[in-house]
């Protein structure tokens, strides 16, 4: 399949709700996973013969395992409050990208097979058989949801389309309709400990090079240790931080923070990945298996704390799920939150005066902050309400002189997804990703025009990769996107903190 | 002449007896379906584990906070207010009016009538109109707003029609064609005591009652399940305390 044409919508002065364009994104779908990729995760290699019965069976199983799935399928009243809340709808106009319409793709099948009304009066209640064309819609449109949870914030019942999307993906995986990008990556983590498939020696090399570069830059021995027994802190970061730009600048930032604060820390080659794509495919067991590597690494290295780097969905999994998946953590230092976000660690050091900044080093930047969806709507920080919004901004303010927030309806819990989350960060979906970024790009344009913003900080590897790619489609410089710890790393005082 | 009149009276009496029996059975059946259906559904929700912590942002950190949050959602429709002012306005008016109307109707089921129910009487009448207005607004959106037209099913329209017809028939009895409410009350109290009393054979009343019974019967098999659902939604009823408290459920043991 040739990659579809990528068309960036025009940026409007004021965001408007698009008129419906039926079927606008009906051609968008990701590559299918190969037999081998599916089988490596215990899924059937390709579409099984009795897929319909199997899918309905799986749906029944999930209805018994997830209260969210069960309640959300029943409770929706079709009020329509969520219809204009999804960035993919706003960017494409395709009605099947309205959250409730996306849910209805599953709901109509649920009604047909699991409710009396749908069995007796299918037409009346909008129930439908699980046909090939319905399944086809599932594959297309559940791969047009980044599981960002924006819609859930506005629903009077807290209905979270991400839960429905995850269930649909889980059903599709169980009948052999795996998606290539996610399933290939999960296979790599299981084998090598990170999404990139970077083996231990390569990781060590990369970090050594980085040590040399930072030495050249600062004249100091800022360390990037791997597998160091007896370190106090295990740091788990998205593997993109090890070599992709701008991610790597944040990695340097973390190292400088630890250096300045004099904390002994280490990466692990066994758990060299914070990301957890098990979340994206809604598979509990895959998610647990990936998370377990962190527990194993922490135990083996004998660390006292676990800190997670700048990765949105990783932080959701760590903050919200780790305690369930791989807890309890009573063997770690109880004086610190487990797990701890790198922003929590840095913020704490700032408040205690343990690190300081030369903020003018960031004076060439006018900064704004993009709340990443999984951090904003799937986690917390600092043990205070809204801490996940406050801490990163406080760190930016401590490290920079010029900061401006984007429009209030586009930040904090209302933030728009970058357009590349949820396992959609793959080239064949680029058209969708560019269009899905529209609401964020419009909000960015406003602060660019009003304040001359030239840097958008984020704490998510997917956001960074996605924006690097899509910013140019909207005539922005791709280097506008970077990490919070990139700003920290550029301004932190090293070597003279006494 | 006399005989004919007698026969007429007998026929009327027979009709009343049959009607009474029919509606009594209808209400017993509708109540049984409503109660049993809701019980099955709610038990199902309660028994299904929520394996992971997925509270919707902004989430309270404590159980007490969760109670407040749900209260805010069910009384003020707080999330809906942030989402769409029109839907909020019509939806909220409809629900508040419905609550008042239900409260007012309690006078048919209580003897002596409770104090609050007495107080609610005058408001209950206006609430009937407010209910209709709210429904009309919600219904208009199903036709006028393209996005909502797209997601609407026949059953969405039918539910609005049913509620509107109930409200309209109720108001009709208040303003157009009065029924014998003393007899009606006797019928209702009799129903509850399993001691049937004659039901007034008033056509509007019969329509009104039949529609209410229909609403009760479809409740557990329709989107009206949002009423219990809101309390079982993990997004709303979970506290944001995943790091402090280990959350473990039946099948999902770490
Ligand atoms: S979770 Fe996000 S991407 Fe998915 S439907 Fe809701 S708003 Fe859209
Ligand atoms: S806001 Fe909630 S109840 Fe309303 S249509 Fe969307 S999912 Fe359904």
Tab-separated table of C-alpha atoms in Angstrom, chain A residues 111-461:
chain	number	residue	atom	x	y	z
A	111	UNK	CA	-26.230	-4.657	21.630
A	112	UNK	CA	-26.759	-7.274	18.936
A	113	UNK	CA	-25.196	-10.158	20.825
A	114	UNK	CA	-25.472	-9.249	24.488
A	115	UNK	CA	-28.709	-7.291	25.023
A	116	UNK	CA	-32.319	-8.313	24.740
A	117	UNK	CA	-33.350	-5.165	22.892
A	118	UNK	CA	-30.635	-5.660	20.308
A	119	UNK	CA	-31.501	-9.297	19.786
A	120	UNK	CA	-35.198	-8.582	19.298
A	121	UNK	CA	-35.237	-5.117	17.727
A	122	UNK	CA	-31.782	-4.604	16.209
A	123	UNK	CA	-32.867	-1.809	13.829
A	124	UNK	CA	-34.597	0.148	16.564
A	125	UNK	CA	-31.629	0.330	18.923
A	126	UNK	CA	-28.955	0.480	16.252
A	127	UNK	CA	-27.646	-3.028	16.831
A	128	UNK	CA	-25.648	-4.722	14.093
A	129	UNK	CA	-24.084	-8.075	13.331
A	130	UNK	CA	-20.323	-8.288	13.454
A	131	UNK	CA	-19.794	-8.431	9.717
A	132	UNK	CA	-16.624	-8.140	7.724
A	133	UNK	CA	-17.332	-4.509	7.000
A	134	UNK	CA	-17.896	-3.761	10.694
A	135	UNK	CA	-14.629	-5.454	11.534
A	136	UNK	CA	-12.953	-3.448	8.811
A	137	UNK	CA	-14.309	-0.258	10.404
A	138	UNK	CA	-12.929	-1.410	13.743
A	139	UNK	CA	-9.467	-1.837	12.347
A	140	UNK	CA	-9.576	1.569	10.701
A	141	UNK	CA	-11.210	3.689	13.352
A	142	UNK	CA	-9.812	2.145	16.503
A	143	UNK	CA	-6.497	2.877	14.901
A	144	UNK	CA	-7.609	6.508	14.697
A	145	UNK	CA	-7.967	6.877	18.462
A	146	UNK	CA	-4.878	7.783	20.433
A	147	UNK	CA	-6.512	6.714	23.701
A	148	UNK	CA	-5.914	10.243	24.947
A	149	UNK	CA	-9.024	10.308	27.181
A	150	UNK	CA	-9.948	13.865	26.299
A	151	UNK	CA	-13.509	12.825	25.594
A	152	UNK	CA	-13.865	11.260	29.055
A	153	UNK	CA	-13.346	14.611	30.755
A	154	UNK	CA	-16.545	15.981	29.216
A	155	UNK	CA	-18.814	12.955	29.399
A	156	UNK	CA	-21.418	13.208	32.169
A	157	UNK	CA	-20.713	9.543	33.023
A	158	UNK	CA	-16.971	9.678	32.611
A	159	UNK	CA	-17.191	7.314	29.659
A	160	UNK	CA	-13.671	6.808	28.436
A	161	UNK	CA	-13.452	5.945	24.754
A	162	UNK	CA	-9.887	4.780	25.327
A	163	UNK	CA	-11.259	1.832	27.315
A	164	UNK	CA	-13.463	0.873	24.377
A	165	UNK	CA	-10.603	1.286	21.921
A	166	UNK	CA	-8.340	-0.888	24.048
A	167	UNK	CA	-11.012	-3.573	24.278
A	168	UNK	CA	-11.531	-3.466	20.512
A	169	UNK	CA	-7.803	-3.799	19.941
A	170	UNK	CA	-7.642	-6.681	22.365
A	171	UNK	CA	-10.480	-8.423	20.509
A	172	UNK	CA	-8.784	-7.821	17.165
A	173	UNK	CA	-5.475	-9.173	18.469
A	174	UNK	CA	-7.256	-12.281	19.708
A	175	UNK	CA	-8.534	-13.098	16.216
A	176	UNK	CA	-5.293	-12.351	14.426
A	177	UNK	CA	-5.801	-8.725	13.417
A	178	UNK	CA	-2.771	-7.298	15.149
A	179	UNK	CA	-1.334	-3.937	14.172
A	180	UNK	CA	2.274	-3.961	12.998
A	181	UNK	CA	3.706	-0.926	14.743
A	182	UNK	CA	2.589	-1.848	18.259
A	183	UNK	CA	3.011	-5.587	18.084
A	184	UNK	CA	6.460	-5.468	16.518
A	185	UNK	CA	7.620	-3.106	19.227
A	186	UNK	CA	6.215	-5.196	22.054
A	187	UNK	CA	8.116	-8.161	20.645
A	188	UNK	CA	11.321	-6.125	20.806
A	189	UNK	CA	10.876	-5.161	24.455
A	190	UNK	CA	10.321	-8.754	25.431
A	191	UNK	CA	13.505	-9.754	23.624
A	192	UNK	CA	15.874	-6.874	24.259
A	193	UNK	CA	14.340	-4.718	26.944
A	194	UNK	CA	13.503	-1.692	24.819
A	195	UNK	CA	11.211	-0.573	22.021
A	196	UNK	CA	14.059	0.196	19.664
A	197	UNK	CA	15.620	-3.213	19.904
A	198	UNK	CA	18.859	-1.667	21.130
A	199	UNK	CA	21.061	-4.412	22.613
A	200	UNK	CA	23.022	-3.848	25.839
A	201	UNK	CA	26.447	-3.218	24.286
A	202	UNK	CA	25.024	-0.673	21.847
A	203	UNK	CA	23.343	1.091	24.744
A	204	UNK	CA	26.617	1.225	26.650
A	205	UNK	CA	28.418	2.634	23.611
A	206	UNK	CA	25.831	5.310	23.102
A	207	UNK	CA	26.067	6.405	26.702
A	208	UNK	CA	29.861	6.462	26.659
A	209	UNK	CA	29.786	8.714	23.637
A	210	UNK	CA	27.357	10.936	25.448
A	211	UNK	CA	29.648	11.171	28.465
A	212	UNK	CA	32.436	12.318	26.179
A	213	UNK	CA	30.269	14.886	24.495
A	214	UNK	CA	29.055	16.371	27.741
A	215	UNK	CA	32.647	16.439	28.981
A	216	UNK	CA	33.679	18.386	25.901
A	217	UNK	CA	30.797	20.748	26.488
A	218	UNK	CA	31.115	21.341	30.201
A	219	UNK	CA	34.527	20.050	31.113
A	220	UNK	CA	32.873	17.933	33.795
A	221	UNK	CA	32.516	14.200	34.325
A	222	UNK	CA	28.758	13.982	34.130
A	223	UNK	CA	28.099	10.278	34.239
A	224	UNK	CA	25.623	8.101	32.314
A	225	UNK	CA	25.943	4.825	34.211
A	226	UNK	CA	24.371	1.513	33.153
A	227	UNK	CA	23.767	-1.521	35.364
A	228	UNK	CA	25.646	-0.037	38.286
A	229	UNK	CA	25.164	-2.124	41.402
A	230	UNK	CA	24.503	-0.172	44.549
A	231	UNK	CA	23.176	2.938	42.854
A	232	UNK	CA	20.424	4.629	44.807
A	233	UNK	CA	18.135	5.378	41.887
A	234	UNK	CA	17.123	3.297	38.892
A	235	UNK	CA	16.161	5.581	36.029
A	236	UNK	CA	13.822	4.205	33.399
A	237	UNK	CA	13.376	6.331	30.301
A	238	UNK	CA	11.776	5.980	26.891
A	239	UNK	CA	14.452	4.425	24.704
A	240	UNK	CA	14.120	7.247	22.188
A	241	UNK	CA	15.921	9.363	24.809
A	242	UNK	CA	19.087	7.390	24.102
A	243	UNK	CA	19.596	8.643	20.610
A	244	UNK	CA	16.687	10.482	18.960
A	245	UNK	CA	16.566	14.271	18.752
A	246	UNK	CA	15.387	16.252	20.632
A	247	UNK	CA	14.886	13.482	23.206
A	248	UNK	CA	18.550	13.041	23.947
A	249	UNK	CA	18.857	16.614	25.245
A	250	UNK	CA	16.448	15.712	28.012
A	251	UNK	CA	18.531	12.666	28.820
A	252	UNK	CA	21.517	14.949	29.237
A	253	UNK	CA	19.303	17.102	31.432
A	254	UNK	CA	18.477	14.182	33.741
A	255	UNK	CA	22.161	13.262	34.039
A	256	UNK	CA	23.070	16.829	34.913
A	257	UNK	CA	20.377	16.965	37.599
A	258	UNK	CA	21.726	13.821	39.238
A	259	UNK	CA	25.249	15.127	38.895
A	260	UNK	CA	24.418	18.476	40.438
A	261	UNK	CA	22.449	16.908	43.259
A	262	UNK	CA	25.090	14.253	43.870
A	263	UNK	CA	22.690	11.329	43.633
A	264	UNK	CA	24.050	7.933	42.606
A	265	UNK	CA	21.908	6.570	39.821
A	266	UNK	CA	21.892	4.091	36.982
A	267	UNK	CA	20.117	2.898	33.892
A	268	UNK	CA	19.438	-0.792	33.455
A	269	UNK	CA	20.105	-2.707	30.251
A	270	UNK	CA	17.451	-5.209	31.279
A	271	UNK	CA	14.774	-2.532	31.596
A	272	UNK	CA	16.029	0.104	29.203
A	273	UNK	CA	12.521	1.185	28.282
A	274	UNK	CA	9.909	3.139	30.174
A	275	UNK	CA	7.353	2.884	27.391
A	276	UNK	CA	4.795	0.128	27.651
A	277	UNK	CA	2.876	-0.539	24.465
A	278	UNK	CA	0.897	-3.221	26.269
A	279	UNK	CA	-1.293	-0.287	27.326
A	280	UNK	CA	-1.995	0.706	23.736
A	281	UNK	CA	-3.268	-2.723	22.739
A	282	UNK	CA	-5.272	-2.996	25.956
A	283	UNK	CA	-3.608	-6.244	26.926
A	284	UNK	CA	-3.142	-6.668	30.657
A	285	UNK	CA	-0.741	-9.573	30.390
A	286	UNK	CA	1.548	-7.858	27.875
A	287	UNK	CA	1.528	-4.734	29.992
A	288	UNK	CA	2.402	-6.703	33.107
A	289	UNK	CA	5.181	-8.613	31.380
A	290	UNK	CA	6.792	-5.409	30.168
A	291	UNK	CA	6.472	-3.788	33.592
A	292	UNK	CA	7.932	-6.794	35.375
A	293	UNK	CA	11.294	-6.123	33.746
A	294	UNK	CA	11.527	-2.891	35.735
A	295	UNK	CA	10.850	-4.704	38.984
A	296	UNK	CA	13.442	-7.349	38.148
A	297	UNK	CA	16.045	-4.750	37.240
A	298	UNK	CA	15.425	-2.722	40.388
A	299	UNK	CA	15.730	-5.788	42.600
A	300	UNK	CA	18.849	-6.997	40.880
A	301	UNK	CA	20.588	-3.650	41.074
A	302	UNK	CA	19.518	-3.171	44.667
A	303	UNK	CA	18.292	0.375	44.144
A	304	UNK	CA	16.196	2.270	46.668
A	305	UNK	CA	14.153	4.388	44.274
A	306	UNK	CA	12.719	4.149	40.757
A	307	UNK	CA	12.465	7.277	38.637
A	308	UNK	CA	10.675	7.509	35.300
A	309	UNK	CA	11.832	9.837	32.516
A	310	UNK	CA	9.899	12.028	30.110
A	311	UNK	CA	7.398	9.612	28.597
A	312	UNK	CA	3.656	10.210	28.765
A	313	UNK	CA	2.075	6.786	28.548
A	314	UNK	CA	4.953	5.268	30.507
A	315	UNK	CA	4.136	7.614	33.332
A	316	UNK	CA	0.470	6.660	33.187
A	317	UNK	CA	1.380	2.989	33.423
A	318	UNK	CA	3.928	3.650	36.162
A	319	UNK	CA	1.828	6.014	38.240
A	320	UNK	CA	-1.560	4.373	37.849
A	321	UNK	CA	-0.778	0.716	37.197
A	322	UNK	CA	2.650	-0.325	38.483
A	323	UNK	CA	1.476	-0.737	42.040
A	324	UNK	CA	-1.167	-3.141	40.766
A	325	UNK	CA	0.988	-4.844	38.143
A	326	UNK	CA	4.322	-5.232	39.904
A	327	UNK	CA	3.780	-3.935	43.448
A	328	UNK	CA	3.877	-3.800	46.358
A	329	UNK	CA	6.981	-1.644	46.602
A	330	UNK	CA	7.641	-1.989	50.310
A	331	UNK	CA	11.275	-2.865	49.527
A	332	UNK	CA	11.967	0.619	48.219
A	333	UNK	CA	12.671	3.819	50.158
A	334	UNK	CA	9.297	4.898	51.531
A	335	UNK	CA	10.416	8.514	51.870
A	336	UNK	CA	9.977	8.963	48.143
A	337	UNK	CA	6.927	8.281	46.011
A	338	UNK	CA	7.129	5.003	44.116
A	339	UNK	CA	7.479	5.368	41.256
A	340	UNK	CA	8.742	8.923	41.066
A	341	UNK	CA	8.637	11.116	37.979
A	342	UNK	CA	11.818	12.872	36.961
A	343	UNK	CA	9.876	16.142	37.239
A	344	UNK	CA	8.990	15.316	40.830
A	345	UNK	CA	12.625	14.650	41.588
A	346	UNK	CA	13.850	17.820	39.915
A	347	UNK	CA	11.092	19.953	41.424
A	348	UNK	CA	11.914	18.640	44.859
A	349	UNK	CA	15.592	19.482	44.399
A	350	UNK	CA	14.710	22.971	43.191
A	351	UNK	CA	12.520	23.602	46.196
A	352	UNK	CA	15.191	22.433	48.576
A	353	UNK	CA	17.715	24.630	46.818
A	354	UNK	CA	19.792	21.598	45.941
A	355	UNK	CA	20.039	22.669	42.308
A	356	UNK	CA	20.216	26.137	40.819
A	357	UNK	CA	19.891	27.674	37.400
A	358	UNK	CA	21.390	30.372	35.243
A	359	UNK	CA	18.086	31.163	33.652
A	360	UNK	CA	19.474	33.633	31.168
A	361	UNK	CA	21.016	30.673	29.368
A	362	UNK	CA	17.487	30.014	28.115
A	363	UNK	CA	16.820	33.645	27.239
A	364	UNK	CA	16.857	32.935	23.516
A	365	UNK	CA	13.745	30.878	24.108
A	366	UNK	CA	10.137	31.876	24.571
A	367	UNK	CA	8.625	28.725	25.979
A	368	UNK	CA	5.182	27.185	26.091
A	369	UNK	CA	4.215	23.824	27.555
A	370	UNK	CA	2.247	21.058	25.870
A	371	UNK	CA	0.493	18.861	28.443
A	372	UNK	CA	0.860	15.311	27.168
A	373	UNK	CA	-2.418	13.460	27.331
A	374	UNK	CA	-1.312	10.479	29.381
A	375	UNK	CA	0.403	12.664	31.956
A	376	UNK	CA	-2.481	15.128	32.062
A	377	UNK	CA	-5.342	12.648	32.132
A	378	UNK	CA	-3.796	9.440	33.393
A	379	UNK	CA	-1.510	10.367	36.248
A	380	UNK	CA	-0.573	12.795	38.945
A	381	UNK	CA	2.555	14.370	40.358
A	382	UNK	CA	3.770	15.719	43.613
A	383	UNK	CA	0.817	14.376	45.574
A	384	UNK	CA	-1.118	17.597	45.043
A	385	UNK	CA	-4.260	18.144	42.974
A	386	UNK	CA	-3.236	19.055	39.442
A	387	UNK	CA	0.409	18.398	40.295
A	388	UNK	CA	0.986	16.956	36.836
A	389	UNK	CA	0.189	20.408	35.440
A	390	UNK	CA	1.944	22.459	38.089
A	391	UNK	CA	5.298	20.720	38.497
A	392	UNK	CA	6.504	20.820	34.878
A	393	UNK	CA	5.510	24.474	34.619
A	394	UNK	CA	7.286	25.330	37.858
A	395	UNK	CA	10.423	23.631	36.590
A	396	UNK	CA	10.229	25.568	33.327
A	397	UNK	CA	9.779	28.824	35.245
A	398	UNK	CA	12.768	27.975	37.387
A	399	UNK	CA	14.910	27.355	34.320
A	400	UNK	CA	13.605	30.000	31.899
A	401	UNK	CA	12.661	33.654	31.954
A	402	UNK	CA	10.029	33.579	29.236
A	403	UNK	CA	7.057	31.291	29.576
A	404	UNK	CA	3.521	31.599	28.206
A	405	UNK	CA	0.703	29.092	28.420
A	406	UNK	CA	-1.501	28.285	25.459
A	407	UNK	CA	-5.271	28.904	25.551
A	408	UNK	CA	-6.844	27.482	28.735
A	409	UNK	CA	-9.270	25.224	26.856
A	410	UNK	CA	-6.308	23.491	25.216
A	411	UNK	CA	-4.095	22.789	28.218
A	412	UNK	CA	-4.163	20.927	31.536
A	413	UNK	CA	-7.009	18.380	31.628
A	414	UNK	CA	-8.359	19.889	28.415
A	415	UNK	CA	-5.126	19.352	26.553
A	416	UNK	CA	-5.176	18.108	22.984
A	417	UNK	CA	-3.212	15.021	22.078
A	418	UNK	CA	-0.225	15.587	19.824
A	419	UNK	CA	-1.928	13.318	17.313
A	420	UNK	CA	0.584	10.480	17.490
A	421	UNK	CA	-0.217	8.659	20.742
A	422	UNK	CA	-1.834	5.313	21.407
A	423	UNK	CA	0.335	3.297	19.030
A	424	UNK	CA	-0.291	5.437	15.950
A	425	UNK	CA	3.197	6.909	15.612
A	426	UNK	CA	3.901	5.158	12.357
A	427	UNK	CA	4.569	6.538	8.888
A	428	UNK	CA	1.616	4.973	7.089
A	429	UNK	CA	-0.671	6.949	9.414
A	430	UNK	CA	1.091	10.253	8.799
A	431	UNK	CA	-1.930	11.876	7.160
A	432	UNK	CA	-4.016	11.081	10.239
A	433	UNK	CA	-1.254	12.293	12.544
A	434	UNK	CA	-0.904	15.603	10.729
A	435	UNK	CA	-4.651	16.202	10.760
A	436	UNK	CA	-4.969	15.117	14.390
A	437	UNK	CA	-2.373	17.692	15.392
A	438	UNK	CA	-4.549	20.527	14.079
A	439	UNK	CA	-6.107	21.677	17.385
A	440	UNK	CA	-2.714	21.816	19.072
A	441	UNK	CA	-1.192	23.624	16.111
A	442	UNK	CA	-3.951	26.235	16.238
A	443	UNK	CA	-3.339	26.851	19.916
A	444	UNK	CA	0.388	27.022	19.298
A	445	UNK	CA	-0.066	29.507	16.477
A	446	UNK	CA	-1.889	31.848	18.834
A	447	UNK	CA	0.993	32.034	21.300
A	448	UNK	CA	3.535	32.206	18.502
A	449	UNK	CA	1.731	35.235	17.118
A	450	UNK	CA	0.972	36.824	20.475
A	451	UNK	CA	4.219	36.244	22.401
A	452	UNK	CA	6.734	35.039	19.854
A	453	UNK	CA	6.873	31.577	21.384
A	454	UNK	CA	9.651	29.587	19.754
A	455	UNK	CA	9.880	26.522	21.970
A	456	UNK	CA	7.215	24.030	22.988
A	457	UNK	CA	8.294	21.842	25.874
A	458	UNK	CA	6.767	18.420	26.481
A	459	UNK	CA	7.459	15.475	28.730
A	460	UNK	CA	6.640	12.671	26.350
A	461	UNK	CA	8.761	10.839	23.810
